[in-house]
Short mmCIF file of C-alpha atoms and ligand atoms in Angstrom, two decimals:
data_model
loop_
_atom_site.label_atom_id
_atom_site.label_comp_id
_atom_site.label_asym_id
_atom_site.label_seq_id
_atom_site.Cartn_x
_atom_site.Cartn_y
_atom_site.Cartn_z
CA MET L 36 -8.94 -50.93 -23.74
CA ALA L 37 -7.41 -48.59 -26.28
CA ALA L 38 -7.32 -45.34 -24.31
CA LEU L 39 -7.88 -44.15 -20.76
CA ASP L 40 -8.54 -40.62 -19.56
CA LEU L 41 -8.54 -40.34 -15.77
CA ARG L 42 -9.55 -37.63 -13.38
CA ILE L 43 -8.95 -38.62 -9.79
CA ASP L 44 -9.20 -36.56 -6.64
CA LEU L 45 -7.73 -38.06 -3.48
CA ASP L 46 -8.95 -37.00 -0.04
CA TYR L 47 -6.53 -38.55 2.43
CA ALA L 48 -8.39 -37.35 5.53
CA ARG L 49 -11.58 -39.14 4.45
CA GLN L 50 -9.66 -41.99 2.76
CA TRP L 51 -11.77 -41.24 -0.27
CA LEU L 52 -11.08 -41.59 -3.99
CA ASP L 53 -13.29 -39.66 -6.34
CA GLY L 54 -12.78 -40.75 -9.92
CA ARG L 55 -13.98 -40.28 -13.43
CA ALA L 56 -12.59 -42.53 -16.15
CA THR L 57 -13.25 -42.17 -19.85
CA ILE L 58 -12.42 -45.49 -21.43
CA THR L 59 -12.16 -46.35 -25.10
CA ILE L 60 -12.98 -50.02 -25.45
CA GLU L 61 -12.70 -52.27 -28.44
CA ASN L 62 -15.13 -55.15 -28.86
CA TRP L 63 -12.54 -57.93 -29.06
CA THR L 64 -15.13 -60.71 -29.02
CA GLY L 65 -16.15 -62.19 -32.33
CA SER L 66 -19.80 -61.16 -31.93
CA ASP L 67 -21.98 -58.10 -31.37
CA ALA L 68 -21.98 -56.84 -27.79
CA ASP L 69 -24.87 -55.05 -26.07
CA VAL L 70 -23.33 -54.94 -22.64
CA VAL L 71 -19.99 -53.67 -21.34
CA PRO L 72 -18.92 -55.53 -18.18
CA LEU L 73 -16.96 -53.39 -15.72
CA GLU L 74 -15.37 -53.80 -12.32
CA VAL L 75 -14.49 -51.31 -9.62
CA GLY L 76 -13.26 -51.93 -6.08
CA ARG L 77 -15.42 -53.74 -3.56
CA LEU L 78 -15.66 -50.55 -1.47
CA MET L 79 -16.44 -48.35 -4.44
CA LYS L 80 -19.67 -47.39 -6.09
CA ILE L 81 -20.41 -46.32 -9.65
CA ASP L 82 -22.46 -43.12 -9.65
CA PHE L 83 -23.23 -42.93 -13.35
CA VAL L 84 -22.05 -44.01 -16.78
CA LEU L 85 -22.22 -41.76 -19.81
CA ALA L 86 -22.15 -42.53 -23.52
CA GLU L 87 -19.92 -40.59 -25.87
CA ASP L 88 -22.71 -38.10 -26.59
CA GLY L 89 -23.23 -37.43 -22.87
CA ARG L 90 -26.35 -39.56 -22.52
CA ALA L 91 -26.66 -41.53 -19.28
CA LEU L 92 -26.41 -45.27 -19.87
CA PRO L 93 -28.42 -47.76 -17.82
CA PHE L 94 -26.34 -50.13 -15.68
CA GLU L 95 -26.55 -52.54 -12.78
CA GLN L 96 -23.88 -53.02 -10.14
CA SER L 97 -23.47 -55.52 -7.33
CA ILE L 98 -20.77 -56.70 -4.95
CA THR L 99 -19.70 -60.00 -6.47
CA VAL L 100 -17.22 -62.77 -5.78
CA TYR L 101 -15.25 -64.07 -8.76
CA SER L 102 -16.83 -67.29 -10.04
CA ASP L 103 -13.47 -69.09 -10.02
CA TRP L 104 -11.58 -67.17 -7.32
CA THR L 105 -13.46 -67.15 -4.03
CA LEU L 106 -11.11 -64.59 -2.45
CA ARG L 107 -11.56 -61.90 -5.11
CA GLN L 108 -14.49 -59.63 -4.38
CA VAL L 109 -15.37 -56.69 -6.61
CA ASN L 110 -18.18 -54.35 -7.43
CA ALA L 111 -19.17 -55.72 -10.83
CA ALA L 112 -21.33 -53.69 -13.20
CA ARG L 113 -22.99 -54.30 -16.52
CA VAL L 114 -23.57 -51.27 -18.71
CA ARG L 115 -26.22 -51.54 -21.41
CA MET L 116 -25.19 -49.92 -24.67
CA PRO L 117 -27.82 -48.04 -26.73
CA ALA L 118 -26.84 -50.03 -29.84
CA SER L 119 -24.89 -53.22 -30.41
CA VAL L 120 -21.15 -52.78 -30.66
CA THR L 121 -19.91 -54.73 -33.66
CA PRO L 122 -16.72 -56.80 -33.50
CA ARG L 123 -13.53 -54.73 -33.60
CA SER L 124 -15.36 -51.42 -33.39
CA THR L 125 -14.75 -49.15 -30.40
CA VAL L 126 -16.96 -47.27 -27.98
CA ARG L 127 -16.09 -44.62 -25.46
CA ILE L 128 -17.82 -44.49 -22.11
CA THR L 129 -17.29 -42.32 -19.05
CA VAL L 130 -17.60 -43.93 -15.63
CA LYS L 131 -18.03 -41.77 -12.54
CA TYR L 132 -17.10 -43.78 -9.45
CA ALA L 133 -15.99 -43.16 -5.88
CA GLY L 134 -15.09 -44.97 -2.70
CA HIS L 135 -12.25 -46.37 -0.64
CA LEU L 136 -9.00 -47.50 -2.17
CA VAL L 137 -7.98 -50.69 -0.40
CA GLY L 138 -5.49 -53.46 -1.03
CA ALA L 139 -6.21 -57.03 -1.98
CA ALA L 140 -3.81 -58.93 0.28
CA GLU L 141 -6.59 -61.37 1.23
CA THR L 142 -6.62 -62.64 -2.38
CA GLY L 143 -3.01 -63.80 -2.03
CA MET L 144 -1.71 -60.77 -3.97
CA LEU L 145 0.27 -59.66 -0.94
CA TYR L 146 1.88 -56.77 -2.81
CA VAL L 147 -1.50 -55.09 -3.35
CA ARG L 148 -1.47 -53.41 0.04
CA GLU L 149 -2.18 -49.77 -0.83
CA ARG L 150 -4.45 -47.39 1.03
CA LEU L 151 -4.49 -43.58 1.00
CA ASP L 152 -1.36 -43.08 3.08
CA PRO L 153 0.44 -39.76 2.50
CA ALA L 154 3.80 -41.56 2.93
CA PHE L 155 3.02 -43.72 -0.10
CA THR L 156 0.18 -44.94 -2.23
CA VAL L 157 -0.19 -46.10 -5.80
CA LEU L 158 -3.02 -45.87 -8.31
CA ARG L 159 -3.10 -49.06 -10.39
CA SER L 160 -5.48 -51.61 -11.82
CA GLU L 161 -4.94 -54.31 -9.16
CA SER L 162 -6.76 -52.30 -6.51
CA PHE L 163 -9.24 -50.79 -9.00
CA ALA L 164 -8.05 -47.22 -8.68
CA PHE L 165 -9.67 -47.09 -12.10
CA PRO L 166 -12.36 -49.38 -13.58
CA GLN L 167 -11.41 -52.61 -15.31
CA ILE L 168 -13.22 -54.12 -18.25
CA GLY L 169 -14.37 -57.73 -18.07
CA GLU L 170 -16.59 -60.22 -16.28
CA PRO L 171 -15.84 -61.11 -12.64
CA SER L 172 -13.88 -64.29 -13.21
CA ASN L 173 -10.20 -65.04 -13.39
CA GLU L 174 -10.66 -66.91 -16.63
CA ALA L 175 -12.64 -64.08 -18.23
CA GLN L 176 -10.05 -61.53 -17.05
CA ARG L 177 -7.23 -63.56 -18.54
CA GLY L 178 -9.11 -63.66 -21.83
CA VAL L 179 -9.29 -59.86 -22.09
CA PRO L 180 -6.60 -58.90 -24.61
CA ARG L 181 -3.99 -56.74 -22.89
CA ARG L 182 -3.42 -54.18 -25.58
CA ASP L 183 -1.19 -51.19 -25.07
CA PHE L 184 -3.17 -48.02 -24.50
CA THR L 185 -2.61 -44.31 -24.35
CA PHE L 186 -3.52 -42.45 -21.19
CA SER L 187 -4.04 -38.98 -19.91
CA ALA L 188 -4.61 -38.18 -16.25
CA ARG L 189 -5.44 -35.27 -13.96
CA ILE L 190 -4.64 -36.37 -10.42
CA THR L 191 -5.35 -34.06 -7.49
CA VAL L 192 -3.49 -34.60 -4.21
CA PRO L 193 -2.31 -32.50 -1.23
CA ASP L 194 0.42 -30.17 -2.59
CA SER L 195 3.06 -31.79 -0.35
CA LEU L 196 2.81 -34.90 -2.56
CA VAL L 197 4.14 -35.74 -6.00
CA VAL L 198 2.37 -37.95 -8.53
CA ALA L 199 4.97 -40.08 -10.32
CA SER L 200 4.49 -41.70 -13.70
CA GLY L 201 6.30 -42.94 -16.75
CA GLY L 202 4.46 -40.34 -18.82
CA GLU L 203 5.06 -36.71 -19.55
CA VAL L 204 4.07 -34.21 -16.85
CA LEU L 205 2.36 -31.41 -18.81
CA GLU L 206 1.43 -29.25 -15.90
CA ARG L 207 1.22 -28.96 -12.12
CA GLN L 208 -1.57 -26.65 -11.00
CA VAL L 209 -1.57 -25.58 -7.36
CA ALA L 210 -4.51 -24.04 -5.49
CA ASN L 211 -5.67 -24.07 -1.87
CA GLY L 212 -3.06 -26.53 -0.68
CA ARG L 213 -3.91 -28.99 -3.46
CA ALA L 214 -1.86 -29.87 -6.52
CA THR L 215 -3.22 -31.27 -9.77
CA TYR L 216 -0.79 -33.19 -11.96
CA VAL L 217 -1.66 -33.26 -15.64
CA ILE L 218 0.06 -36.25 -17.19
CA ARG L 219 0.01 -37.84 -20.61
CA SER L 220 1.56 -41.01 -22.00
CA ARG L 221 4.49 -40.50 -24.36
CA HIS L 222 3.78 -43.81 -26.05
CA PRO L 223 1.14 -46.50 -25.51
CA VAL L 224 1.61 -48.41 -22.24
CA PRO L 225 0.83 -52.02 -21.29
CA PHE L 226 -0.24 -50.97 -17.77
CA LEU L 227 -0.57 -47.84 -15.69
CA ASN L 228 1.00 -47.25 -12.27
CA LEU L 229 0.80 -43.83 -10.62
CA PRO L 230 2.76 -43.91 -7.32
CA ILE L 231 2.15 -40.94 -5.01
CA ALA L 232 4.51 -39.88 -2.22
CA PRO L 233 6.45 -36.83 -0.96
CA TYR L 234 9.02 -37.64 -3.67
CA ARG L 235 12.22 -35.82 -4.47
CA VAL L 236 12.53 -35.66 -8.25
CA PHE L 237 15.87 -35.98 -10.07
CA GLU L 238 16.04 -35.41 -13.82
CA ARG L 239 18.67 -35.91 -16.46
CA GLY L 240 18.05 -36.08 -20.18
CA GLY L 241 14.90 -38.06 -20.68
CA ILE L 242 15.38 -40.01 -17.47
CA ARG L 243 13.52 -39.03 -14.31
CA ALA L 244 13.93 -40.53 -10.84
CA TYR L 245 11.30 -40.20 -8.13
CA VAL L 246 13.05 -40.93 -4.83
CA LEU L 247 11.41 -41.32 -1.41
CA PRO L 248 12.58 -38.70 1.13
CA ALA L 249 14.52 -41.19 3.26
CA ASP L 250 16.67 -42.14 0.25
CA SER L 251 17.17 -38.73 -1.38
CA ALA L 252 20.95 -39.01 -0.82
CA HIS L 253 20.93 -41.89 -3.31
CA GLY L 254 19.31 -39.92 -6.14
CA GLU L 255 22.46 -38.87 -8.04
CA GLU L 256 24.15 -42.20 -7.48
CA LEU L 257 21.14 -43.86 -9.08
CA PHE L 258 21.89 -42.13 -12.40
CA GLY L 259 25.40 -43.57 -12.41
CA VAL L 260 23.96 -47.06 -11.92
CA ILE L 261 21.39 -46.52 -14.70
CA ASP L 262 24.01 -45.17 -17.14
CA ARG L 263 26.31 -48.14 -16.62
CA ALA L 264 23.48 -50.61 -17.05
CA LEU L 265 22.18 -48.92 -20.22
CA ALA L 266 25.68 -48.95 -21.68
CA TRP L 267 26.08 -52.65 -20.82
CA PHE L 268 22.94 -53.59 -22.77
CA THR L 269 23.51 -51.17 -25.67
CA THR L 270 27.00 -52.57 -26.28
CA ARG L 271 25.65 -56.10 -26.54
CA TYR L 272 22.15 -55.83 -27.99
CA GLY L 273 22.20 -52.52 -29.83
CA GLU L 274 20.14 -49.39 -29.79
CA LEU L 275 16.62 -49.12 -28.45
CA PRO L 276 13.96 -47.95 -30.91
CA ARG L 277 14.03 -44.57 -29.20
CA ALA L 278 16.29 -42.75 -26.76
CA PRO L 279 15.60 -44.09 -23.30
CA ALA L 280 13.20 -41.57 -21.83
CA PHE L 281 11.79 -43.28 -18.77
CA SER L 282 11.04 -42.85 -15.12
CA VAL L 283 12.35 -44.75 -12.14
CA MET L 284 9.82 -44.61 -9.34
CA GLU L 285 10.89 -45.76 -5.91
CA ILE L 286 8.29 -47.72 -3.99
CA PRO L 287 8.53 -49.13 -0.46
CA ASP L 288 9.49 -52.80 -0.19
CA GLY L 289 6.65 -55.26 -0.58
CA TYR L 290 4.50 -53.41 -3.12
CA GLY L 291 5.63 -55.44 -6.15
CA SER L 292 7.33 -53.83 -9.09
CA GLN L 293 6.44 -53.54 -12.73
CA ALA L 294 8.45 -51.96 -15.48
CA ASP L 295 8.02 -50.65 -18.95
CA LEU L 296 9.84 -48.04 -20.99
CA ALA L 297 6.65 -45.99 -21.41
CA ALA L 298 4.84 -46.87 -18.19
CA GLY L 299 7.82 -46.39 -15.87
CA ILE L 300 10.10 -48.58 -13.80
CA MET L 301 9.00 -49.18 -10.23
CA ILE L 302 11.84 -50.25 -8.00
CA THR L 303 11.77 -51.05 -4.33
CA ALA L 304 13.60 -49.11 -1.66
CA ALA L 305 15.85 -52.13 -1.11
CA ALA L 306 17.15 -51.90 -4.68
CA LEU L 307 18.29 -48.34 -4.11
CA GLN L 308 19.90 -48.87 -0.75
CA ARG L 309 22.14 -51.87 -1.23
CA VAL L 310 24.56 -52.65 -4.05
CA GLU L 311 23.57 -56.33 -4.13
CA ASN L 312 19.98 -55.31 -4.70
CA ARG L 313 20.73 -53.31 -7.84
CA ARG L 314 19.90 -56.55 -9.62
CA GLU L 315 16.27 -55.54 -9.35
CA LEU L 316 16.97 -52.41 -11.36
CA TYR L 317 19.06 -54.37 -13.89
CA HIS L 318 16.19 -56.82 -14.27
CA GLU L 319 13.82 -53.98 -15.10
CA ILE L 320 16.26 -52.17 -17.40
CA SER L 321 16.78 -55.43 -19.30
CA HIS L 322 13.06 -55.43 -20.14
CA LEU L 323 13.78 -52.35 -22.28
CA TRP L 324 15.51 -54.80 -24.62
CA ASN L 325 12.39 -56.95 -25.06
CA ALA L 326 9.96 -56.79 -27.94
CA ARG L 327 6.31 -57.33 -27.02
CA ASP L 328 5.15 -60.91 -26.55
CA ALA L 329 3.33 -62.39 -29.52
CA GLU L 330 1.62 -65.12 -27.48
CA MET L 331 -1.58 -64.49 -25.59
CA PRO L 332 -1.46 -65.62 -22.84
CA SER L 333 2.30 -65.56 -22.89
CA PRO L 334 4.61 -68.05 -21.14
CA ARG L 335 6.63 -64.90 -20.35
CA TRP L 336 10.06 -66.30 -21.14
CA ASN L 337 11.22 -62.66 -21.07
CA GLU L 338 11.05 -62.94 -17.28
CA GLY L 339 13.54 -65.79 -17.38
CA LEU L 340 15.76 -63.74 -19.66
CA ALA L 341 15.52 -60.73 -17.34
CA THR L 342 16.38 -62.91 -14.35
CA TYR L 343 19.39 -64.35 -16.19
CA PHE L 344 20.46 -60.82 -17.18
CA GLU L 345 20.14 -59.40 -13.69
CA TYR L 346 22.78 -61.84 -12.40
CA ARG L 347 25.01 -61.38 -15.40
CA VAL L 348 24.98 -57.59 -15.23
CA ALA L 349 25.49 -57.66 -11.46
CA ALA L 350 28.53 -59.90 -11.96
CA ASP L 351 29.98 -57.58 -14.62
CA LEU L 352 29.24 -54.25 -12.97
CA ASP L 353 29.20 -54.98 -9.25
CA GLY L 354 31.36 -58.09 -8.95
CA GLY L 355 28.50 -60.50 -8.19
CA ASP L 356 29.11 -64.25 -8.34
CA TYR L 357 27.28 -65.35 -11.52
CA ALA L 358 28.25 -69.03 -11.57
CA GLY L 359 27.65 -69.53 -7.85
CA THR L 360 24.26 -67.83 -8.02
CA MET L 361 23.12 -69.90 -11.00
CA SER L 362 24.17 -73.08 -9.28
CA SER L 363 22.24 -72.27 -6.10
CA TYR L 364 19.34 -71.12 -8.26
CA GLY L 365 19.31 -74.59 -9.81
CA THR L 366 19.33 -76.29 -6.40
CA TRP L 367 16.50 -74.06 -5.24
CA LEU L 368 14.43 -74.81 -8.35
CA CYS L 369 14.94 -78.56 -7.88
CA GLN L 370 13.72 -78.36 -4.28
CA ARG L 371 10.59 -76.50 -5.31
CA ALA L 372 9.96 -78.65 -8.38
CA ARG L 373 10.28 -81.86 -6.35
CA ALA L 374 7.25 -80.77 -4.33
CA ASN L 375 5.20 -79.68 -7.36
CA GLU L 376 4.11 -82.31 -9.83
CA LYS L 377 2.72 -79.67 -12.25
CA VAL L 378 6.19 -78.23 -12.76
CA THR L 379 7.82 -81.56 -13.50
CA SER L 380 5.08 -82.40 -16.03
CA THR L 381 4.36 -79.06 -17.77
CA ALA L 382 6.75 -77.70 -20.38
CA LEU L 383 7.66 -74.00 -20.36
CA ALA L 384 5.96 -73.59 -23.75
CA GLN L 385 2.63 -74.30 -21.99
CA TYR L 386 3.16 -71.95 -19.05
CA GLY L 387 1.01 -69.20 -20.59
CA GLU L 388 -2.10 -71.28 -21.24
CA ARG L 389 -1.69 -73.23 -17.95
CA ASP L 390 -1.34 -70.05 -15.89
CA MET L 391 2.15 -71.03 -14.70
CA ALA L 392 4.14 -68.08 -16.05
CA GLY L 393 5.50 -67.44 -12.55
CA TRP L 394 7.80 -70.44 -13.13
CA SER L 395 9.37 -68.71 -16.14
CA TYR L 396 11.53 -66.64 -13.81
CA THR L 397 13.44 -69.71 -12.60
CA VAL L 398 13.06 -72.31 -15.35
CA GLY L 399 13.53 -69.60 -17.98
CA ALA L 400 16.62 -68.16 -16.28
CA LEU L 401 18.20 -71.60 -16.26
CA LEU L 402 17.27 -72.11 -19.93
CA PHE L 403 19.25 -68.99 -20.80
CA HIS L 404 22.04 -70.06 -18.49
CA ALA L 405 22.20 -73.40 -20.36
CA LEU L 406 22.37 -71.56 -23.71
CA ASP L 407 25.08 -69.27 -22.32
CA THR L 408 27.13 -72.21 -21.06
CA THR L 409 26.87 -74.32 -24.21
CA LEU L 410 27.00 -71.64 -26.92
CA GLY L 411 29.35 -69.22 -25.20
CA ARG L 412 28.71 -65.56 -24.46
CA ALA L 413 29.72 -64.23 -27.88
CA THR L 414 27.24 -66.48 -29.72
CA PHE L 415 24.55 -65.92 -27.09
CA ASP L 416 24.88 -62.15 -27.43
CA ARG L 417 24.95 -62.24 -31.22
CA ALA L 418 21.80 -64.41 -31.33
CA TYR L 419 19.86 -62.20 -28.95
CA ARG L 420 21.05 -59.01 -30.64
CA THR L 421 19.86 -60.27 -34.02
CA LEU L 422 16.50 -61.31 -32.56
CA TYR L 423 15.97 -58.05 -30.68
CA GLN L 424 17.02 -55.79 -33.55
CA GLY L 425 14.72 -57.73 -35.90
CA THR L 426 11.65 -57.64 -33.65
CA LYS L 427 11.92 -54.46 -31.60
CA HIS L 428 9.22 -52.64 -33.54
CA GLY L 429 6.82 -55.57 -33.40
CA THR L 430 6.25 -58.70 -31.39
CA VAL L 431 8.33 -61.75 -30.58
CA SER L 432 7.25 -65.34 -29.96
CA LEU L 433 8.87 -68.29 -28.29
CA GLY L 434 9.28 -69.76 -31.78
CA ASP L 435 11.18 -66.64 -32.90
CA LEU L 436 13.45 -67.00 -29.88
CA GLU L 437 14.23 -70.61 -30.66
CA ARG L 438 14.88 -69.90 -34.35
CA ALA L 439 17.27 -67.07 -33.46
CA PHE L 440 19.39 -69.25 -31.15
CA VAL L 441 19.28 -72.35 -33.37
CA SER L 442 20.38 -70.39 -36.43
CA ALA L 443 23.27 -68.97 -34.40
CA ASP L 444 24.28 -72.46 -33.23
CA ARG L 445 22.60 -75.84 -33.89
CA ARG L 446 23.51 -76.95 -30.38
CA ALA L 447 20.68 -74.72 -29.14
CA LYS L 448 18.12 -77.14 -30.60
CA PRO L 449 18.38 -79.88 -27.93
CA ILE L 450 18.51 -77.21 -25.21
CA PHE L 451 15.13 -75.90 -26.33
CA ALA L 452 13.86 -79.48 -26.50
CA ASP L 453 14.95 -80.13 -22.90
CA TRP L 454 13.95 -76.80 -21.36
CA VAL L 455 11.05 -75.47 -23.44
CA HIS L 456 9.19 -78.31 -25.14
CA THR L 457 9.58 -80.98 -22.47
CA THR L 458 10.41 -81.15 -18.78
CA ARG L 459 13.57 -83.17 -19.37
CA TRP L 460 15.42 -80.30 -17.66
CA TYR L 461 14.19 -81.75 -14.39
CA GLY L 462 16.06 -85.03 -14.88
CA LEU L 463 19.15 -83.26 -16.20
CA LEU L 464 19.31 -80.66 -13.47
CA CYS L 465 17.82 -82.34 -10.45
CA GLU L 466 18.40 -86.05 -10.63
CA THR L 467 22.15 -85.64 -10.80
CA SER L 468 22.41 -83.08 -8.02
ZN1 ZN K 718 10.52 -58.79 -15.06
#
């Protein structure tokens, strides 16, 4: 997907989402395509699909279970294009769809628990608040290239509610007790989350905070926390490619958080309320100092780096116990790894292709902790600064990461061998403890 234009009207009384999505899609496959596969929610229906010139396109839709994920049920559609779409060319289609927005907790994605609740809801891809491209299988979905895309949105809600986003709010039109938010991306985004709640909005410079009513007393304090964290990273890793203009969007605990400079930082209520939970915000802010992953699918070592950073920043700014936390983190990883043969036999470098990137948070964090311990903070920071400043306008691979640390200090080489290319870390960390 290269661009998304959304018009969504939410009727909370009827629990009804009425949507229209204009999607610009690139044919990423190597061959001509006659059909565009689409998915909407299992309680949604596609009313019609239009070509760019306004012509109605023929399509079929049916409630379908993923071929390799028996708990994931969707309404899958196949839209027939009037002419073959050649590789790398794009088409734009408009999908009119409507139905109930429901969570997907039964799939194991416990954080996808949204419904149209005036206290809080979120429009995002996981619950098909807008159509997704691809065949109904986990493997096919993973194969869809996740390119950054631009978005524009017109979201209509009761006027007591605020639509939050990482984008620019161009306009808020109010009529008959309803408010329409007109939003546009500032820069291409890797994902789109539009949380909706009776938010209080705090703004300073390019930074906007959407705070839930129960926590509005914490709004100003939040800016102090953000400023200190931004300064911490800027001092060590240098300037971002652009002034940090981003949104922090508070979500209730348990909804999962995602963060991106352009798409917005979702943080849970817990992160706002308790000092020790600011780590969550530090984790997300650290992602601002990541270039995009070159690998597809990525082992997501950036998650390990962000986890390492969250403890380090918390120690520096809030007096957290870095060494103690890393040591108990190691013990915890060993306990989990002992019970999981895949982890003790799959190297981090393979986590992307083996669908194990969730382990990057722990194994990756301890990789960076090992580099920190052996190389020292000054060398660590110099290596990462050089890497980030050299790649921030493009992409970064695991190979780039290794080269950056090894050229800063040769002693990084065996650390990458133990933690990234083999699972020797298990013997080193766990068989001595
Ligand atoms: Zn993260």
